[in-house]
């Protein structure tokens, strides 16, 4: 397996938000909303800030050891857990929910980016040590977002009636999906190995978060990646002060709302905080906590706490309090000795709203890096690109425009009337100079005739191109095949496809290939072509 990479600008893909593009370019409008630049100089500043902050490393390491108990791990994973006890060890973190079978390709890209960056920092700052971490957002309760993958254009859904945090759900029913996957991918070179891996992870685990930990560990253990399940009572205990502040004084909402309003002047605000940014999570439920006068009710339930009772509950059972997107990042950076966070464009967007909250609680704010993005072009589609004469950057054009380019490039006929329209413009300019001295009001009449003529010629031009396109039905079908394969559901491949078919074809060497080509700080969109 051999792939080459062609790098194109994120701007040219037209697939990312204005805020994401501006952050990649370090636009001055965003500078007030982050702490450090996304480069080695920024990392150096983040390291200094981390050294001045007291991270509870003992509790973190103990929690990791408990979570990995009973799971076979590589020596590098084991060593990285132990190294977190040292004050000169830091983490590079990415976060994501426990999507079914890892969900979308960008889940994999995020983790590879974190691993590659940690390795680069170990070279750049040899006096310190850096560990890549996948922070599992297992408390997410949006089952419809997490319960499916797309395989060969079909949507495979894990049907379950469970509610609450997806990570806590049991894995019953996933064997049927794995059987379906086996039927489609089992015949490929690494297909049976993949099916065995999925069965070992999902059919021999009691919860989704346990299964996800096993799967991600199996995929990345050779790189020393650590998987952290933050749904843990000992870890959440470190946040009780912040959680109390959120419940009673609504400080996070006040701070983040102000920042969101500042950003909203130019960009779409990604996060709109609530007065209380905590869920109550117990017995298959994860519901918002709502303050009413002097009591706290749990939305959609009959559960109610007095002020004193909810404090007692928080201190006795911190695991029952689940932070939403406003507090999740603060929780992550409190429990991890983290210097860099890698996320997608929407994640970077909401992190930009959080900096002042970090300042308020005196928690170091990490370097923000937008994750890598790739388009994988396997050999057959690469050959079709060459046959049609389509470049990597041109792939992102609309299909109709691409076909127009192909026809214009290959046809020996004149298919545009640009020259004639320029000549016509000169003609009407001459008519205007003749009529204006006679009656100035005739100019408007001449302009109207010209506009009508231009419109008529443009219609003729469209009909000429349409007629010529009919001679290129083969190329049109090939182009549609190419675009459908590389942009499933009319969006970026990484937002639809899953790693499973690539693993079935290439095995773990697919991940090694991604690692080889993954940049760390250089921000370009990578088109990976198999040769």
XYZ file of C-alpha atoms in Angstrom:
531
model
C 0.000 0.000 0.000
C 1.472 3.300 -1.086
C -0.176 6.727 -1.009
C 1.064 10.154 -2.031
C -0.289 13.436 -0.698
C -1.242 16.585 -2.535
C -1.933 19.559 -0.295
C -4.574 22.150 -1.101
C -5.886 25.117 0.847
C -8.856 24.671 3.150
C -10.388 27.731 1.518
C -10.568 26.020 -1.868
C -12.639 23.123 -0.503
C -15.490 25.510 0.395
C -16.424 22.974 3.088
C -15.440 24.830 6.265
C -16.955 27.733 8.168
C -15.642 31.271 7.972
C -14.521 31.048 11.597
C -12.588 27.817 10.966
C -10.843 29.356 7.956
C -10.037 32.561 9.837
C -8.589 30.599 12.754
C -6.374 28.608 10.371
C -5.111 31.921 8.986
C -4.793 33.395 12.501
C -7.015 36.320 11.569
C -6.599 39.286 13.892
C -10.341 39.315 14.653
C -9.965 36.059 16.611
C -6.791 36.824 18.543
C -8.603 38.064 21.686
C -10.340 34.702 22.026
C -7.398 32.322 22.418
C -4.289 32.221 24.572
C -1.488 30.751 22.463
C -0.610 30.579 18.788
C -0.847 27.075 17.248
C 2.900 26.546 16.849
C 5.936 25.488 18.886
C 6.166 28.938 20.474
C 2.581 28.595 21.661
C 3.303 25.122 23.016
C 6.243 26.495 24.985
C 3.930 29.045 26.604
C 1.346 26.363 27.401
C 4.038 24.204 29.027
C 5.093 27.045 31.315
C 1.471 27.654 32.340
C 0.959 23.945 33.019
C 4.025 23.747 35.220
C 2.512 26.427 37.446
C -0.784 24.532 37.774
C -1.304 21.699 40.237
C -2.817 18.739 38.354
C -3.979 15.835 40.501
C -1.793 13.306 38.715
C -2.250 10.650 41.390
C -6.012 10.538 40.902
C -5.653 10.634 37.101
C -3.234 7.712 36.985
C -5.330 5.695 39.440
C -8.442 6.268 37.311
C -6.630 5.184 34.145
C -5.328 2.027 35.790
C -8.834 1.169 36.957
C -10.281 1.736 33.488
C -7.629 -0.418 31.816
C -7.940 -3.226 34.356
C -8.577 -6.524 32.594
C -7.621 -5.116 29.178
C -4.463 -6.275 27.431
C -2.306 -3.226 26.780
C 1.019 -2.629 25.075
C 4.125 -1.821 27.044
C 4.076 1.705 25.579
C 0.539 2.329 26.878
C 1.509 0.979 30.282
C 4.625 3.160 30.363
C 2.702 6.273 29.306
C 0.231 5.816 32.152
C 3.089 5.625 34.646
C 4.872 8.614 33.108
C 1.864 10.814 33.861
C 2.950 10.807 37.508
C 5.991 12.906 36.578
C 5.681 16.696 36.715
C 7.434 17.105 33.348
C 4.941 14.878 31.492
C 2.143 16.583 29.588
C -0.671 15.474 27.352
C -1.850 16.257 23.823
C -5.578 15.644 23.778
C -8.413 15.141 21.368
C -11.993 14.370 22.373
C -14.976 12.657 20.833
C -18.112 10.741 21.726
C -18.132 6.924 21.596
C -19.687 6.709 18.133
C -20.593 3.231 16.922
C -17.420 1.505 15.628
C -15.654 4.938 15.847
C -18.243 6.651 13.639
C -16.694 8.904 11.001
C -13.201 8.961 9.511
C -12.408 12.279 11.137
C -12.525 10.478 14.507
C -9.450 8.576 13.342
C -7.812 11.688 11.871
C -8.139 13.536 15.183
C -6.423 10.775 17.115
C -3.629 10.357 14.557
C -3.046 14.114 14.707
C -2.722 13.998 18.493
C -0.265 11.103 18.301
C 1.855 12.766 15.621
C 1.947 16.054 17.528
C 2.956 14.351 20.795
C 5.807 12.619 18.971
C 6.967 15.888 17.426
C 6.882 17.644 20.798
C 8.963 14.868 22.340
C 11.656 15.799 19.825
C 11.212 19.567 20.108
C 11.150 19.632 23.943
C 13.351 16.683 25.043
C 13.407 17.880 28.661
C 9.696 17.089 28.854
C 7.539 14.139 27.803
C 4.242 14.203 25.896
C 1.497 11.585 25.875
C -1.366 11.471 23.338
C -4.825 11.108 24.919
C -8.259 10.369 23.518
C -10.797 11.857 25.942
C -14.013 9.909 25.517
C -17.168 12.005 25.711
C -19.128 8.987 26.861
C -21.769 11.011 28.723
C -23.349 12.285 25.508
C -26.993 11.163 25.377
C -27.678 11.951 21.714
C -28.162 8.334 20.650
C -29.390 9.214 17.158
C -26.071 10.916 16.467
C -23.948 8.048 17.765
C -25.806 4.843 16.882
C -24.940 4.387 13.210
C -22.289 4.188 10.536
C -22.439 4.327 6.743
C -21.069 1.291 4.938
C -21.044 1.168 1.132
C -23.630 3.975 1.100
C -25.982 2.042 3.421
C -26.829 3.326 6.885
C -26.298 0.668 9.557
C -28.149 1.532 12.774
C -27.823 -0.022 16.213
C -31.429 -0.299 17.350
C -31.871 0.026 21.112
C -34.469 1.517 23.420
C -31.956 2.504 26.076
C -31.790 6.097 27.285
C -29.301 8.281 29.104
C -25.546 8.463 28.569
C -24.611 6.400 25.515
C -21.318 5.326 27.059
C -23.141 3.637 29.931
C -25.461 1.663 27.623
C -25.017 -2.100 27.254
C -23.940 -3.454 23.871
C -26.779 -5.917 23.304
C -27.807 -6.075 19.659
C -24.466 -5.082 18.158
C -23.712 -8.700 17.194
C -26.303 -8.417 14.414
C -24.497 -5.387 12.966
C -21.146 -7.154 13.182
C -22.669 -10.115 11.315
C -23.810 -7.717 8.575
C -20.334 -6.171 8.422
C -18.791 -9.639 8.216
C -20.918 -10.422 5.185
C -19.691 -7.319 3.348
C -16.096 -6.974 4.497
C -15.127 -10.446 5.663
C -13.918 -11.483 2.194
C -11.302 -8.708 2.065
C -7.683 -9.339 3.030
C -8.001 -8.164 6.631
C -11.772 -8.617 6.884
C -11.844 -11.607 9.216
C -9.293 -9.982 11.497
C -11.554 -6.923 11.636
C -14.659 -8.959 12.439
C -12.819 -10.783 15.227
C -11.672 -7.438 16.635
C -15.218 -6.032 16.641
C -16.593 -9.150 18.316
C -13.907 -9.061 20.998
C -14.561 -5.392 21.700
C -18.352 -5.142 21.485
C -19.657 -8.626 22.244
C -17.404 -9.092 25.257
C -17.957 -5.697 26.894
C -20.689 -4.670 29.284
C -20.934 -1.057 28.102
C -20.385 1.053 24.993
C -17.605 3.011 26.680
C -15.764 -0.176 27.595
C -16.121 -1.466 24.030
C -14.903 1.826 22.586
C -11.907 1.854 24.906
C -10.977 -1.663 23.759
C -11.396 -0.834 20.081
C -9.449 2.432 20.160
C -6.759 0.809 22.285
C -6.447 -2.053 19.777
C -6.118 0.367 16.870
C -3.584 2.716 18.458
C -1.797 0.874 21.281
C 1.448 0.621 19.307
C 1.581 4.438 19.387
C 1.038 4.615 23.150
C -2.327 6.393 22.938
C -4.210 6.591 26.232
C -8.004 6.464 26.322
C -9.605 8.346 29.196
C -13.207 7.782 30.250
C -13.991 10.935 32.194
C -17.277 9.518 33.536
C -15.553 8.785 36.824
C -16.435 9.773 40.404
C -12.835 10.310 41.522
C -12.078 12.595 38.602
C -15.311 14.578 38.896
C -14.635 15.188 42.556
C -12.010 17.723 41.464
C -14.790 19.781 39.862
C -17.212 20.050 42.781
C -16.271 23.687 43.445
C -16.927 24.679 39.828
C -20.128 22.641 39.730
C -21.412 24.401 42.875
C -20.584 27.756 41.308
C -22.509 26.780 38.204
C -25.526 25.559 40.191
C -25.867 28.529 42.531
C -24.150 31.528 40.944
C -24.254 30.680 37.208
C -20.779 32.127 36.736
C -19.880 30.062 33.631
C -23.049 31.192 31.842
C -22.367 34.850 32.617
C -18.786 34.719 31.345
C -19.360 32.598 28.237
C -22.463 34.561 27.193
C -20.418 37.758 27.135
C -17.734 36.166 24.962
C -20.334 34.584 22.658
C -21.925 37.989 22.136
C -18.551 39.466 21.187
C -17.913 36.698 18.659
C -21.453 36.902 17.298
C -20.673 40.318 15.862
C -18.674 38.570 13.139
C -19.334 34.837 13.426
C -22.088 32.398 14.290
C -21.927 31.582 18.011
C -21.356 27.842 18.428
C -22.455 27.617 22.070
C -25.240 29.375 23.933
C -24.843 28.574 27.633
C -27.689 27.878 30.005
C -27.913 29.227 33.531
C -26.976 25.746 34.721
C -24.624 23.776 32.480
C -24.949 20.441 34.246
C -27.046 17.348 33.662
C -28.151 14.914 36.331
C -27.254 11.411 35.263
C -28.602 8.292 36.991
C -30.591 5.125 36.190
C -30.618 5.510 32.412
C -31.379 9.216 32.410
C -29.311 12.305 31.656
C -31.494 15.364 32.114
C -30.908 19.071 32.649
C -30.842 20.519 36.142
C -33.207 23.498 36.446
C -33.190 25.955 39.346
C -36.592 27.145 40.519
C -36.528 29.569 43.445
C -34.670 27.657 46.177
C -35.009 24.186 44.701
C -33.511 22.202 41.825
C -35.635 20.009 39.587
C -34.453 17.395 37.118
C -36.083 17.993 33.749
C -38.651 15.406 32.583
C -38.596 13.639 35.972
C -40.236 13.991 39.388
C -36.848 14.369 41.090
C -36.352 17.556 43.075
C -33.584 18.712 45.432
C -33.426 21.483 47.984
C -30.304 23.647 47.935
C -28.785 21.711 50.830
C -29.765 18.347 49.337
C -28.185 19.006 45.956
C -24.904 20.001 47.597
C -24.979 16.775 49.596
C -25.746 14.842 46.416
C -22.891 16.537 44.552
C -20.335 15.699 47.215
C -21.612 12.164 47.800
C -22.108 11.283 44.100
C -20.126 13.605 41.810
C -20.430 10.993 39.044
C -24.133 11.859 38.784
C -23.351 15.383 37.605
C -22.500 15.613 33.933
C -21.064 18.787 32.346
C -22.442 20.047 29.056
C -20.318 21.524 26.291
C -19.671 24.730 28.277
C -18.033 22.928 31.202
C -16.686 19.812 29.505
C -13.509 21.477 28.266
C -12.795 23.012 31.667
C -13.224 19.573 33.233
C -10.857 18.050 30.670
C -8.168 20.646 31.274
C -8.529 20.365 35.053
C -7.913 16.612 35.197
C -5.300 16.378 32.417
C -1.859 18.056 32.341
C -2.737 19.182 28.842
C -0.881 21.609 26.565
C -2.711 21.175 23.241
C -6.253 20.330 22.211
C -7.059 19.079 18.718
C -10.607 19.467 17.445
C -12.712 20.054 14.372
C -13.826 23.466 13.191
C -16.969 23.493 15.334
C -14.972 22.421 18.395
C -12.422 25.183 17.877
C -15.353 27.582 17.496
C -16.847 26.789 20.883
C -13.443 26.679 22.597
C -12.923 30.275 21.491
C -15.937 31.171 23.637
C -14.393 29.603 26.749
C -11.068 31.383 27.273
C -12.322 33.946 29.799
C -13.955 31.177 31.838
C -10.595 29.410 32.032
C -9.030 32.672 33.184
C -11.685 33.072 35.883
C -11.118 29.590 37.312
C -7.323 29.875 36.897
C -7.114 26.741 34.741
C -4.494 26.824 31.936
C -5.989 27.261 28.478
C -4.434 24.912 25.874
C -3.071 25.552 22.428
C -5.957 25.003 20.004
C -5.235 23.120 16.800
C -7.766 22.391 14.091
C -7.614 18.697 13.245
C -6.229 17.364 10.003
C -8.560 16.607 7.108
C -7.992 14.162 4.270
C -9.681 12.913 1.132
C -8.713 9.306 0.377
C -8.535 8.523 -3.333
C -7.991 4.826 -3.899
C -6.280 3.571 -7.052
C -9.385 3.045 -9.196
C -10.728 6.535 -8.498
C -7.269 8.035 -8.995
C -7.093 6.475 -12.441
C -10.520 7.926 -13.218
C -9.308 11.370 -12.123
C -6.390 11.120 -14.536
C -8.638 9.880 -17.339
C -10.943 12.855 -16.903
C -8.060 15.277 -16.383
C -9.278 16.449 -12.973
C -6.802 17.870 -10.450
C -7.017 17.369 -6.690
C -8.203 20.929 -6.134
C -10.762 20.725 -8.943
C -12.387 17.722 -7.244
C -14.132 20.092 -4.861
C -15.943 21.954 -7.623
C -19.632 21.386 -8.303
C -20.219 18.452 -10.649
C -21.918 20.603 -13.304
C -18.987 23.038 -13.349
C -16.524 20.175 -13.603
C -18.352 18.731 -16.590
C -18.337 22.160 -18.215
C -14.552 22.328 -17.718
C -14.131 18.868 -19.237
C -16.242 19.745 -22.287
C -14.475 23.080 -22.822
C -11.074 21.415 -22.547
C -11.870 18.605 -24.996
C -14.180 20.140 -27.567
C -12.706 21.565 -30.774
C -15.718 23.814 -31.188
C -16.257 27.340 -29.936
C -18.597 27.052 -26.952
C -18.518 30.576 -25.553
C -19.606 33.898 -27.004
C -17.366 36.059 -24.832
C -15.597 37.639 -27.806
C -18.915 38.333 -29.529
C -20.352 39.858 -26.348
C -17.379 42.211 -26.102
C -17.895 43.208 -29.717
C -21.589 43.728 -29.032
C -20.758 45.906 -26.022
C -18.547 48.061 -28.245
C -21.369 48.261 -30.810
C -23.933 49.469 -28.279
C -21.407 51.911 -26.858
C -21.122 53.371 -30.341
C -24.943 53.512 -30.682
C -25.073 55.357 -27.356
C -22.581 57.978 -28.568
C -24.722 58.504 -31.688
C -28.090 58.804 -29.923
C -27.044 60.757 -26.841
C -26.523 64.147 -28.592
C -29.909 63.758 -30.294
C -31.853 62.946 -27.125
C -30.278 62.071 -23.772
C -33.277 59.987 -22.769
C -32.472 57.541 -25.598
C -29.431 56.261 -23.632
C -31.682 54.421 -21.212
C -33.551 52.856 -24.137
C -30.292 51.731 -25.788
C -29.097 50.204 -22.487
C -32.335 48.251 -22.161
C -31.979 46.876 -25.721
C -28.357 45.905 -24.944
C -29.342 44.093 -21.737
C -32.004 42.146 -23.635
C -29.488 41.197 -26.311
C -26.888 40.084 -23.758
C -29.481 37.887 -22.048
C -30.435 36.343 -25.385
C -26.794 35.588 -26.251
C -26.179 34.026 -22.845
C -29.152 31.753 -23.429
C -27.690 30.784 -26.798
C -24.363 30.081 -25.106
C -26.052 27.805 -22.547
C -27.830 25.916 -25.333
C -24.540 25.499 -27.220
C -22.848 24.021 -24.135
C -25.868 21.828 -23.382
C -25.844 20.442 -26.885
C -22.107 19.736 -26.751
C -22.429 18.089 -23.343
C -24.748 15.501 -24.886
C -21.726 14.228 -26.821
C -19.936 13.540 -23.516
C -22.360 11.132 -21.852
C -19.582 8.666 -21.024
C -17.462 11.319 -19.342
C -20.541 12.652 -17.536
C -21.279 9.196 -16.100
C -17.636 8.725 -15.099
C -17.595 12.110 -13.409
C -20.753 11.285 -11.479
C -19.209 7.983 -10.403
C -16.081 9.791 -9.211
C -17.916 12.499 -7.293
C -20.324 10.020 -5.692
C -17.454 7.826 -4.539
C -15.314 10.634 -3.111
C -18.102 12.838 -1.759
C -20.748 10.469 -0.366
C -24.062 12.116 0.459
C -22.693 15.272 -1.238
C -20.344 16.137 1.594
C -16.772 15.534 2.667
C -15.804 11.867 2.741
C -14.476 12.192 6.306
C -17.935 13.248 7.535
C -19.666 10.108 6.242
C -17.338 7.156 5.801
C -16.021 4.863 8.523
C -12.618 3.251 8.981
C -13.955 -0.319 8.712
C -13.710 -0.843 4.910
C -10.221 0.677 4.875
C -9.110 -1.553 7.743
C -10.596 -4.582 5.963
C -8.541 -3.779 2.858
C -5.304 -2.510 4.375
C -5.253 -3.556 8.039
C -3.384 -1.415 10.557
C -1.057 -0.215 7.808
C -3.863 2.199 6.902
C -3.352 3.963 10.247
C 0.409 3.899 9.750
C -0.108 5.552 6.364
C -2.219 8.304 7.917
C 0.435 8.856 10.585
C 3.150 9.117 7.928
C 1.309 11.822 6.006
C -0.275 13.698 8.917
C 1.034 17.235 9.456
C 1.130 18.794 12.911
C 1.133 22.585 12.559
C 1.104 23.061 8.762
C -2.545 23.521 7.866
C -3.456 22.218 4.439
C -6.139 19.792 3.313
C -4.550 16.507 2.245
C -5.669 14.550 -0.811
C -4.224 11.055 -0.316
C -3.873 9.187 -3.616
C -3.080 5.496 -3.814
C -0.360 4.717 -6.350
